[in-house]
XYZ file of C-alpha atoms in Angstrom:
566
model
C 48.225 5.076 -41.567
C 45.110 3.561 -39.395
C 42.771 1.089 -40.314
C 39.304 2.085 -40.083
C 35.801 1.916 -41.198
C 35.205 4.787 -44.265
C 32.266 6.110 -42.377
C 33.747 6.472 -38.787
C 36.642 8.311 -40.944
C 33.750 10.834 -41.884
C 32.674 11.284 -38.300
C 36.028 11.559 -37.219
C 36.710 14.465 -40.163
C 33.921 16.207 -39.333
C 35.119 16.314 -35.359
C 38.808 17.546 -37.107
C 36.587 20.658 -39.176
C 34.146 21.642 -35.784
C 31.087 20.153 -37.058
C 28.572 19.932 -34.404
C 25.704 18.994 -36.021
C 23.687 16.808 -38.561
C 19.986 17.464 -39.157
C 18.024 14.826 -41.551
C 15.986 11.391 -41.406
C 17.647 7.901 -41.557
C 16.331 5.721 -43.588
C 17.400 1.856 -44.023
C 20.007 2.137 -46.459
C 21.712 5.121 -44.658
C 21.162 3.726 -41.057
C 24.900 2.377 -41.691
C 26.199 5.773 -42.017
C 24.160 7.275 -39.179
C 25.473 4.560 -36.676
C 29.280 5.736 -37.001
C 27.799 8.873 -35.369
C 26.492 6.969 -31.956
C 30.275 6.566 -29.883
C 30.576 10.727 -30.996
C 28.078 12.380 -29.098
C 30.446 16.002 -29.403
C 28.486 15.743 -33.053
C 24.718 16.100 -32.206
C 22.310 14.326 -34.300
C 18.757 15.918 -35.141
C 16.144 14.000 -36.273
C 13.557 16.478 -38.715
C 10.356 16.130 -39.966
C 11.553 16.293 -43.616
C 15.049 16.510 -45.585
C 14.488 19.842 -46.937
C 13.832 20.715 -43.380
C 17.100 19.595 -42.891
C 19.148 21.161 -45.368
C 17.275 24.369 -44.766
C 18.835 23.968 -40.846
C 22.012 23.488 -42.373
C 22.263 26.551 -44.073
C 20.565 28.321 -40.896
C 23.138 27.388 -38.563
C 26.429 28.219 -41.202
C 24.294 32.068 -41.775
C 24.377 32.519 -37.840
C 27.652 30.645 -36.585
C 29.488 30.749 -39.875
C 30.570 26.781 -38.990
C 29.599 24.116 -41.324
C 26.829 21.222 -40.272
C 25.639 18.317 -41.869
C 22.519 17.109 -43.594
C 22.060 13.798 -44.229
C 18.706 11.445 -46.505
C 18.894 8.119 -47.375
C 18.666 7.058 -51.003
C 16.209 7.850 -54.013
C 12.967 9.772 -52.380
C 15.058 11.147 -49.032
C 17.709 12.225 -51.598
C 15.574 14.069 -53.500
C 14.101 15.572 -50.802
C 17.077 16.724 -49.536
C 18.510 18.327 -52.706
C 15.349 20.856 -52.465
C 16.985 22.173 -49.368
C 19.840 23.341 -50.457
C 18.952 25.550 -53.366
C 19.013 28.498 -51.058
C 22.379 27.947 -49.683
C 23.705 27.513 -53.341
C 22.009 30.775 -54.149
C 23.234 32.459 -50.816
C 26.455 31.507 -51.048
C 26.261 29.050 -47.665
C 28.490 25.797 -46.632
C 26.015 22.934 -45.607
C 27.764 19.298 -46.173
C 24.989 17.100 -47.431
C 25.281 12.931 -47.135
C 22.968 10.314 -48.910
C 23.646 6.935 -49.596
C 23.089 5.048 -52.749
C 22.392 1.432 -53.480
C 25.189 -1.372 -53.930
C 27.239 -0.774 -57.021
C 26.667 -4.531 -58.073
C 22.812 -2.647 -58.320
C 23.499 -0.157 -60.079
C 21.428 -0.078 -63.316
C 19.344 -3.092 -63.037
C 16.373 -1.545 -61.914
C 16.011 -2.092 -58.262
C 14.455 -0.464 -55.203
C 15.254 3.431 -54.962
C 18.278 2.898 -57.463
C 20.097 6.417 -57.264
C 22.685 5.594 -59.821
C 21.870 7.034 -62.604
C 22.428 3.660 -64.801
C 20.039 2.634 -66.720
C 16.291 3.462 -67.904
C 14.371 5.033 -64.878
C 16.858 5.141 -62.851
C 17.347 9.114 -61.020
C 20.413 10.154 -60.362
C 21.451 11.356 -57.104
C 25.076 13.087 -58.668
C 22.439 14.720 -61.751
C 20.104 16.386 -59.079
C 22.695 17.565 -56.608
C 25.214 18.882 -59.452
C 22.196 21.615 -59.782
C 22.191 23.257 -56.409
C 26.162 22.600 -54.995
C 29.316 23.312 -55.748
C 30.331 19.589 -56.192
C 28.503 16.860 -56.227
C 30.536 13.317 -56.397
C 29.588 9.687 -56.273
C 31.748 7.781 -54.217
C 32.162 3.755 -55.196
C 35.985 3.436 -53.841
C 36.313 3.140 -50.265
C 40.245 4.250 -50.984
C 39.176 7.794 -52.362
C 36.682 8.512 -49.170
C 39.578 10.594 -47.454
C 40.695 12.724 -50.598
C 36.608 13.320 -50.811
C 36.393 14.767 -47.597
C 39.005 17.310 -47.790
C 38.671 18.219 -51.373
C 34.495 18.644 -50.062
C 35.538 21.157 -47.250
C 38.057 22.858 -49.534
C 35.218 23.614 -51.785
C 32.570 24.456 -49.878
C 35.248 26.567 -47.700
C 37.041 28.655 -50.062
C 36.233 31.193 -53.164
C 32.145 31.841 -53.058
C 31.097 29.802 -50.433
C 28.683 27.066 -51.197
C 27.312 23.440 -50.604
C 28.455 20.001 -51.274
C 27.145 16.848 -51.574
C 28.796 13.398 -51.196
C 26.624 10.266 -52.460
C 27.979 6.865 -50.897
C 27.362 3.809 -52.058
C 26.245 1.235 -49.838
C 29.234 -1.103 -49.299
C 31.466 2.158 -48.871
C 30.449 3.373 -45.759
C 31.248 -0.015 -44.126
C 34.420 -0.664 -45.664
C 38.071 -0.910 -44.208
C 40.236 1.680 -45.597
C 43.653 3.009 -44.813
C 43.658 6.419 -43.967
C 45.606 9.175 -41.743
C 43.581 12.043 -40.346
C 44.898 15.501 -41.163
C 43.998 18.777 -39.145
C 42.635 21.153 -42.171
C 45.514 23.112 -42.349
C 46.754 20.244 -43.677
C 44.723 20.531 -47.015
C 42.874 23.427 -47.046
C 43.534 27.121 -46.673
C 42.792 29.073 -43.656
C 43.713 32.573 -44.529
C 42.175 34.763 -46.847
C 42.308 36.917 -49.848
C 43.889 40.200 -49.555
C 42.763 42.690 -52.652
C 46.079 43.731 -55.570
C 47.492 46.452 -53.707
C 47.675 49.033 -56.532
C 44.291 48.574 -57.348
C 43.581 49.211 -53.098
C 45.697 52.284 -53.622
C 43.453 53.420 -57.139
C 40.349 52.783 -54.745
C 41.246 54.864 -51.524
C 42.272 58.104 -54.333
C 39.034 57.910 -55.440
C 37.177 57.793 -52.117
C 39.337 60.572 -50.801
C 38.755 62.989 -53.671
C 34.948 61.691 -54.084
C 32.617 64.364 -53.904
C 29.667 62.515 -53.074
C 30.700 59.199 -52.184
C 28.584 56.331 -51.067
C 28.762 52.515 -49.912
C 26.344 49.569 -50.435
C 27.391 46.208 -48.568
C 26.249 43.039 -49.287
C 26.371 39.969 -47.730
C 30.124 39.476 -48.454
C 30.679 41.903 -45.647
C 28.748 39.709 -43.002
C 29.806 36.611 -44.061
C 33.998 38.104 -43.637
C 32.782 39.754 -40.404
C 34.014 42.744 -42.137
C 30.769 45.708 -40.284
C 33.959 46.508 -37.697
C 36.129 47.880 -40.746
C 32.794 49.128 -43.119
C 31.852 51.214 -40.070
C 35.336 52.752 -39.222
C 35.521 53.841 -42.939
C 32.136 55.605 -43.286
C 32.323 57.398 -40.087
C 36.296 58.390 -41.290
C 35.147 59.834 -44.654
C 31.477 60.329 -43.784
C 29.914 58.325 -46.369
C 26.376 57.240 -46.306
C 26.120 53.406 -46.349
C 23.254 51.129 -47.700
C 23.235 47.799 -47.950
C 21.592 45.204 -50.155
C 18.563 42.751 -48.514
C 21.383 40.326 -47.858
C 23.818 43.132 -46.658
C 21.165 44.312 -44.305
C 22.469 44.552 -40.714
C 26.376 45.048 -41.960
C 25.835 48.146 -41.277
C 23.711 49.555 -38.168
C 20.416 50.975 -39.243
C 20.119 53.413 -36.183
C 23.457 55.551 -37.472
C 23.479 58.865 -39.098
C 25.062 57.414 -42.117
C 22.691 54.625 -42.711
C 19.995 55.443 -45.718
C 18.761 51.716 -45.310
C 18.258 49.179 -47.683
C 18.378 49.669 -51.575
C 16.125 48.037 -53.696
C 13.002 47.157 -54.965
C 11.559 46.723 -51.342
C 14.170 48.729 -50.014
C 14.243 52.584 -48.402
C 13.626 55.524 -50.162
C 16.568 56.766 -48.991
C 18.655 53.881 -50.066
C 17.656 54.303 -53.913
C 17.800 58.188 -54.140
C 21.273 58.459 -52.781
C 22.374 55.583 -55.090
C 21.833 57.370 -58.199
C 24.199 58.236 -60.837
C 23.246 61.698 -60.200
C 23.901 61.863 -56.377
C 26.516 59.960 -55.877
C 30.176 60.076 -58.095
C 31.785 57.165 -56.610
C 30.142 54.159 -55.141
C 32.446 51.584 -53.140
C 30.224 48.302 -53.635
C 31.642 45.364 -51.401
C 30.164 41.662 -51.618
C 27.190 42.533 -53.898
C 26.724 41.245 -56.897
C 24.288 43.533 -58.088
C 20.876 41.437 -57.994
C 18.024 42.313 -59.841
C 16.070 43.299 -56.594
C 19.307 45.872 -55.446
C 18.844 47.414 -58.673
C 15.221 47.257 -59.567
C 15.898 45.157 -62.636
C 19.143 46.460 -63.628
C 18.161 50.572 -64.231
C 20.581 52.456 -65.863
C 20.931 55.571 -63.725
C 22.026 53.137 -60.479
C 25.046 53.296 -58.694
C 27.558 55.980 -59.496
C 29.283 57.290 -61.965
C 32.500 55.432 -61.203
C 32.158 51.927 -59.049
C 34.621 50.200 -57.135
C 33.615 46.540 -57.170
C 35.141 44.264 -53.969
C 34.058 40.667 -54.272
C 35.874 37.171 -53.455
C 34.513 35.602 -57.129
C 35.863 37.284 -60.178
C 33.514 36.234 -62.494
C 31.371 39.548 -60.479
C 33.231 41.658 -60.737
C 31.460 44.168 -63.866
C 29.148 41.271 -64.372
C 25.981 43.767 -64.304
C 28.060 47.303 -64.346
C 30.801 48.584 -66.049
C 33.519 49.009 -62.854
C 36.679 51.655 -62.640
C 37.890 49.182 -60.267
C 37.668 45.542 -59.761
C 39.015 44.333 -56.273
C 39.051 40.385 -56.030
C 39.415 39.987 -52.374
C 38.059 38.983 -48.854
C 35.474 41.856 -47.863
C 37.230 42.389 -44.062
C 40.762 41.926 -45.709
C 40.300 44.738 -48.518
C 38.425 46.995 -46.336
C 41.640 46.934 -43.701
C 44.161 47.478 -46.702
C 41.779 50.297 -48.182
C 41.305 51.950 -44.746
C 45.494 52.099 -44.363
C 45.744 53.404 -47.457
C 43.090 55.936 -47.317
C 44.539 57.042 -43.609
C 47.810 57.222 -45.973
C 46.677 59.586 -48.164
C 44.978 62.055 -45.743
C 48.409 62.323 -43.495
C 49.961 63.709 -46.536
C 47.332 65.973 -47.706
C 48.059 70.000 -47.347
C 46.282 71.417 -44.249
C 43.901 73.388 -46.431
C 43.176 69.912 -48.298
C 42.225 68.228 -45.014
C 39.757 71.188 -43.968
C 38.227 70.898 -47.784
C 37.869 67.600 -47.029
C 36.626 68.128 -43.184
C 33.655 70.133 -44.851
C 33.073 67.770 -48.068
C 32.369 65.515 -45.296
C 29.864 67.495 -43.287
C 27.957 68.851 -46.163
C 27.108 65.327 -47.254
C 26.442 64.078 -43.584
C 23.715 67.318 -43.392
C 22.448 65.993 -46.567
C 21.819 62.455 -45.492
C 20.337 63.408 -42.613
C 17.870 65.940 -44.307
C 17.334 63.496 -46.722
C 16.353 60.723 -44.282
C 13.485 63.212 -42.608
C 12.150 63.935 -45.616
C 11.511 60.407 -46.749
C 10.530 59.568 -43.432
C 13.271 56.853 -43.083
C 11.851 54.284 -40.163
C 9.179 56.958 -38.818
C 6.742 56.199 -41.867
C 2.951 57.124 -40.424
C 1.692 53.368 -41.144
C 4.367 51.774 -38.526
C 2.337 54.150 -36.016
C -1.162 52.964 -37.159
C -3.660 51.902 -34.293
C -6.096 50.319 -36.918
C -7.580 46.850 -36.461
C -6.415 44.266 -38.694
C -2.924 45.237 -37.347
C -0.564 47.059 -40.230
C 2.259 44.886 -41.243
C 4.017 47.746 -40.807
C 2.974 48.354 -37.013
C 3.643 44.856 -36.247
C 7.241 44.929 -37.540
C 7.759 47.947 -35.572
C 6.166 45.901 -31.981
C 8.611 43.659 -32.839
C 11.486 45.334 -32.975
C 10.592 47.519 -30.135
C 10.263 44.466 -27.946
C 13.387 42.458 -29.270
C 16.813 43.301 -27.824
C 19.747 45.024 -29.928
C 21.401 41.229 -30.925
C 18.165 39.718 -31.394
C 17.960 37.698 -34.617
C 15.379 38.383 -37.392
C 14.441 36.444 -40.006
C 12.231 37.079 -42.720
C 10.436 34.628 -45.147
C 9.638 35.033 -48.804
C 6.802 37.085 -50.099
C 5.221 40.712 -48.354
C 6.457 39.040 -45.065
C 10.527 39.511 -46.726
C 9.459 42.938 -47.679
C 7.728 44.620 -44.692
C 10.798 43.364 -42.538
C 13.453 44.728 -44.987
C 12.308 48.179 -44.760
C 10.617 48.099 -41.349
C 12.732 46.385 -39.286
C 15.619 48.178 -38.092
C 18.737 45.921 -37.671
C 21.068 47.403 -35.484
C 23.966 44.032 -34.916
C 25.639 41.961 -37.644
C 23.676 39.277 -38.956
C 20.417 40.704 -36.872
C 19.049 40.079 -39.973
C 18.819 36.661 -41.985
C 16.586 35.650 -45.197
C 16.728 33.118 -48.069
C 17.802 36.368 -50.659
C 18.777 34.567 -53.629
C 16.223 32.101 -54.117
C 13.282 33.380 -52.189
C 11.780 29.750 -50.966
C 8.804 29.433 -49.271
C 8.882 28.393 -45.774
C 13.085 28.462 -45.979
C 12.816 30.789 -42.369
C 10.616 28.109 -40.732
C 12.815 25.224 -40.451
C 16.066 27.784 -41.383
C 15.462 29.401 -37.532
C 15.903 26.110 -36.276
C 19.241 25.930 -37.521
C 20.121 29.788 -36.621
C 18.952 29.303 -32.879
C 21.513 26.315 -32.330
C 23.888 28.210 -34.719
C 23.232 31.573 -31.871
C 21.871 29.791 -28.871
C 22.463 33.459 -26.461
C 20.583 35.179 -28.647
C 16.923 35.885 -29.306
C 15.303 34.300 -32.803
C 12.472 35.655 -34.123
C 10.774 34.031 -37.489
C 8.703 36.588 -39.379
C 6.649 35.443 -42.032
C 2.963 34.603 -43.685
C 0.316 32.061 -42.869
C 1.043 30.492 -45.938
C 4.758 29.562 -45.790
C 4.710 28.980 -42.407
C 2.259 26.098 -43.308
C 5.104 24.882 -45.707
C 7.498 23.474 -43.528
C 4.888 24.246 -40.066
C 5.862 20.510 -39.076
C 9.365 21.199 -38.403
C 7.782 23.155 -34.856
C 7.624 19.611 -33.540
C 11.342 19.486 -34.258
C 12.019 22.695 -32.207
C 9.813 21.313 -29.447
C 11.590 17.440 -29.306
C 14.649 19.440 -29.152
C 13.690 22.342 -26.848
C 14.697 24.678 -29.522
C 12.763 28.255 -27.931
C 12.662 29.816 -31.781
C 9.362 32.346 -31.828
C 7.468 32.240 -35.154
C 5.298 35.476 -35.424
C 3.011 34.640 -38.047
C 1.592 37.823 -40.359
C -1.591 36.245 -40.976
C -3.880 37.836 -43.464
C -5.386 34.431 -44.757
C -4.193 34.701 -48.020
C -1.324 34.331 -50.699
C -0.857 37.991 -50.166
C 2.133 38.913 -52.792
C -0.086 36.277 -55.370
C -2.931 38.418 -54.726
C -1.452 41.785 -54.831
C -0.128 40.804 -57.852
C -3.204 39.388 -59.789
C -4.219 42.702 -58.320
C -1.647 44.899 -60.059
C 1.241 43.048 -61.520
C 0.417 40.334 -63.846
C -2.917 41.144 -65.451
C -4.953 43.724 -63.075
C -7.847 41.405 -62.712
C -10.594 41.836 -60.637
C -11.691 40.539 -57.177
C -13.567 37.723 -58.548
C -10.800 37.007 -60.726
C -8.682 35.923 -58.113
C -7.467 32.580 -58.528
C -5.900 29.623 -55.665
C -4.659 32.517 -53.352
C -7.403 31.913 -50.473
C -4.876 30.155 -48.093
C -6.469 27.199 -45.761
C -7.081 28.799 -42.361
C -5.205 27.047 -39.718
C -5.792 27.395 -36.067
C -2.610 27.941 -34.971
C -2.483 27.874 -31.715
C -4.258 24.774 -31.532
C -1.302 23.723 -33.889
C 1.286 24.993 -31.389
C -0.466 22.968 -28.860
C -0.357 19.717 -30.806
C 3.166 20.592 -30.760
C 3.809 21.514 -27.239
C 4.945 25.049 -28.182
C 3.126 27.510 -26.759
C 0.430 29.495 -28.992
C -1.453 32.994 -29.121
C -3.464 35.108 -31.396
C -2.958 38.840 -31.103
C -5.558 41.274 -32.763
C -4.456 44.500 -31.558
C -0.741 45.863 -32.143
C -1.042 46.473 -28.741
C -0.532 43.321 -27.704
C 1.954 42.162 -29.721
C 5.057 43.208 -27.277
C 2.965 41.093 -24.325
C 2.646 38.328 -26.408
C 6.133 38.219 -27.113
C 7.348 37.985 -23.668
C 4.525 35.439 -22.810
C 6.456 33.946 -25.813
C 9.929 34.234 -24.565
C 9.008 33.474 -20.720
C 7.320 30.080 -21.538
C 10.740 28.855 -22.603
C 8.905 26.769 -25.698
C 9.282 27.239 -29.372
C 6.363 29.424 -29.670
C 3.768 30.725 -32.363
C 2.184 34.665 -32.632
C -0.520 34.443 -35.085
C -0.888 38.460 -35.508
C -4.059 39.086 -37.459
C -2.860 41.563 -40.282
C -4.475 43.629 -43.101
């Protein structure tokens, strides 16, 4: 046992777990806290314009590096700030550590300056806010218990359905004495992963092998296992056409014969005819939960008429479909057990068996591929379109023709999440990272932040609207203080453009002059990018959008494209 301050344990924890980061704003009562982290430079701290900010870089850096960092607020306003940044990460299934501090017990419940207790009339609670978008959220008011807190916080956030925690310390905790020993995780948590029942493996890989017209979606269980090595090697050994789901998208690469694209609501044609009961008999669905987007509000015909489920929670599996088998297990782990087994079975089928197979397998490849040309699957005429305002569609396209193969795309909420889903073709795991679950404005803004120190060697491009850019637009001075070169092309049609196309045709079909709060403020942007010391341009033409992103990349600055859309 050593005797040392509760908050240099912390620091000294989060050295022991890799944590390289914390992004947030000190305020007084957590200044404490955040001066443990000044003799530990190997943790960098980043100072943002706003907590959410902060969680929201958080989460980005976990989606791109899969290692935890911290986010930290100070008590009451910070701390509610804070909490609105991790919503997405609970959603998405993300592990961001999030800090605040809380006032002196001996003030809890009398009323006092930015009391976070909970005790007491009009008094918020910190624990009551955070319990809604984490895992855990815990209180901490025993110096003693700050070392069983930290591991039992990375044993959460790290295991089962991943997901964010929050501790909340009160003030005279983080600059106690305590006794403590410092364990390496494998001390109390567990490193390995969950391998699927084996029979139930064994059930699957019959079913794929004597499948008809099998298919795959992925979801973002496979990315976050690293499992596209494994998904790929089984396609291309039974030849089975693979979408994925929004959050899926880039498991798989886009560019190969068996990819139909992205299911959905927003998704490929492609995607959604081949997942229908009536073209495919068994669908292998691994870390999807079946969203509401996937399956365009739950139809009845989607799928397959048998499903084999893969996910790490149980409570999943046949939560939106009836299942013929339910696999609890680690995406990358099943899918390496399921390929053995399905290698297994065809070694020991007769030789005219194997050739059946051979042209089961062939037939459905020559189908896909018709399929794809029919429906025009990433050669749609409006990604060609020369019109001024630029198509969204075009611009995606400039984009991707500019970007390399790893280059990182992210995609905000709205149109902007849409047009990028189907028109942007991801060919690299995680080339493609968005706010799924939750959908929050301006998430990619201050999320790319967090994905280009989570990916510093590759390219990070920020696609999304006028309007949530503006949401969290001040966090640009954060890239620039921290020479952070993340490129924000903004699709700029001056509007709320989903609010409008909506009033338009979804909620009510009102007219023009019906139209109500959707006219966005028009911001000169690159006089904004200038304010920040980011570099700035306005492109007009799709034709310039490929030289204004290398004047982009070549400046070296975080950077702004306000593209001029329809």
């Amino acid at each position: 046992m050593t005797k040392l301050r509760a908050g240099k344990f912390i620091v000294e924890s989060l050295l022991g777990e890799g944590v390289k980061y914390l992004f947030g704003i000190p305020g007084g009562g957590i200044a404490p806290f955040y001066n443990e982290f000044y003799d530990y430079p190997q943790i960098k701290t980043v100072l943002t314009q706003h907590e959410q900010g902060a969680g929201f870089m958080a989460d980005g850096y976990f989606r791109a590096s899969g290692q935890v960092a911290a986010c930290a607020a100070t008590v009451g306003p910070g701390g509610v700030n804070l909490a609105s940044g991790l919503h997405p990460a609970y959603q998405d299934n993300q592990a961001v550590l999030a800090f605040t501090n809380n006032v002196p017990t001996e003030q809890f419940g009398k009323g006092g300056i930015q009391d976070a207790s909970g005790w007491g009339p009009r008094s918020i609670s910190h624990v009551g806010i955070f319990k809604e978008v984490t895992k855990w959220s815990v209180l901490v008011t025993k110096p003693e218990t700050v070392p069983e807190v930290i591991r039992r916080a990375f044993r959460i956030m790290l295991t089962g359905r991943r997901g964010p925690v929050h501790i909340d310390l009160a003030q005279e905790v983080i600059r106690a004495e305590i006794d403590a020993e410092l364990q390496p995780p494998k001390k109390y948590r567990p490193s390995g992963v969950m391998r699927g029942d084996p029979e139930l493996i064994k059930e699957a890989a019959r079913l794929l092998v004597n499948a008809t017209a099998p298919a795959i979606m992925s979801g973002g269980g496979v990315i976050a296992s690293g499992a596209s090595p494994e998904l790929l090697e089984l396609a291309t050994l039974l030849g089975i056409p693979v979408a994925t789901t929004a959050m899926g998208k880039s498991s798989f690469p886009e560019d190969h014969p068996l990819a139909v694209g992205v299911v959905g609501l927003f998704g490929h044609e492609a995607a959604n005819t081949t997942l229908r009961g009536d073209k495919t008999d068994v669908l292998l669905a691994i870390g999807t939960i079946f969203h509401q987007v996937t399956t365009t509000s739950w139809v009845k015909n989607f799928g397959g008429q048998k499903i084999i489920q893969v996910d790490s929670d149980p409570t999943e599996i046949g939560k939106n479909y009836p299942v013929e088998v339910g696999i609890v297990g680690d995406a990358k782990a099943v899918l390496q057990d399921l390929l053995v087994e399905v290698k297994a079975l065809i070694s020991k089928l007769p030789p005219a068996t194997v050739k059946e197979l051979e042209e089961r397998k062939k037939s459905r490849q020559k189908e896909i591929l018709s399929l794809k040309g029919e429906l025009k699957y990433y050669t749609e005429p409006q990604t060609f379109s020369d019109t001024v305002p630029i198509k969204p569609q075009r611009a995606v396209r400039e984009i991707r023709e500019f970007l390399n193969k790893d280059a990182i795309v992210m995609a905000d909420c709205g149109n902007n999440l849409a047009w990028v889903e189907k028109y942007y073709q991801a060919l690299m795991p995680k080339g493609f990272i968005a706010d799924g679950g939750h959908t929050a404005m301006g998430f990619s803004v201050a999320a790319s932040i967090g994905v280009k120190l989570g990916a510093p060697n590759r390219q990070v491009v920020d696609v999304c609207g006028n309007a949530s850019f503006t949401m969290l637009s001040k966090e640009v001075n954060t890239a620039s203080a921290y020479d952070i070169p993340v490129v924000w092309c903004i699709l700029n049609d001056r509007n709320l453009g989903m609010i409008i196309q909506g009033q338009k045709f979804g909620y009510g079909v009102w007219e023009p002059e019906r139209y109500i709060v959707t006219q966005s403020y028009v911001m000169d942007f690159v006089k904004f990018a200038e304010a920040c010391h980011a570099y700035g341009q306005v492109v007009e033409k799709p034709t310039e959008i490929k030289d204004a992103l290398k004047n982009a990349f070549d400046s070296g600055k975080p950077s702004i494209i306000d593209i001029r859309i329809d």
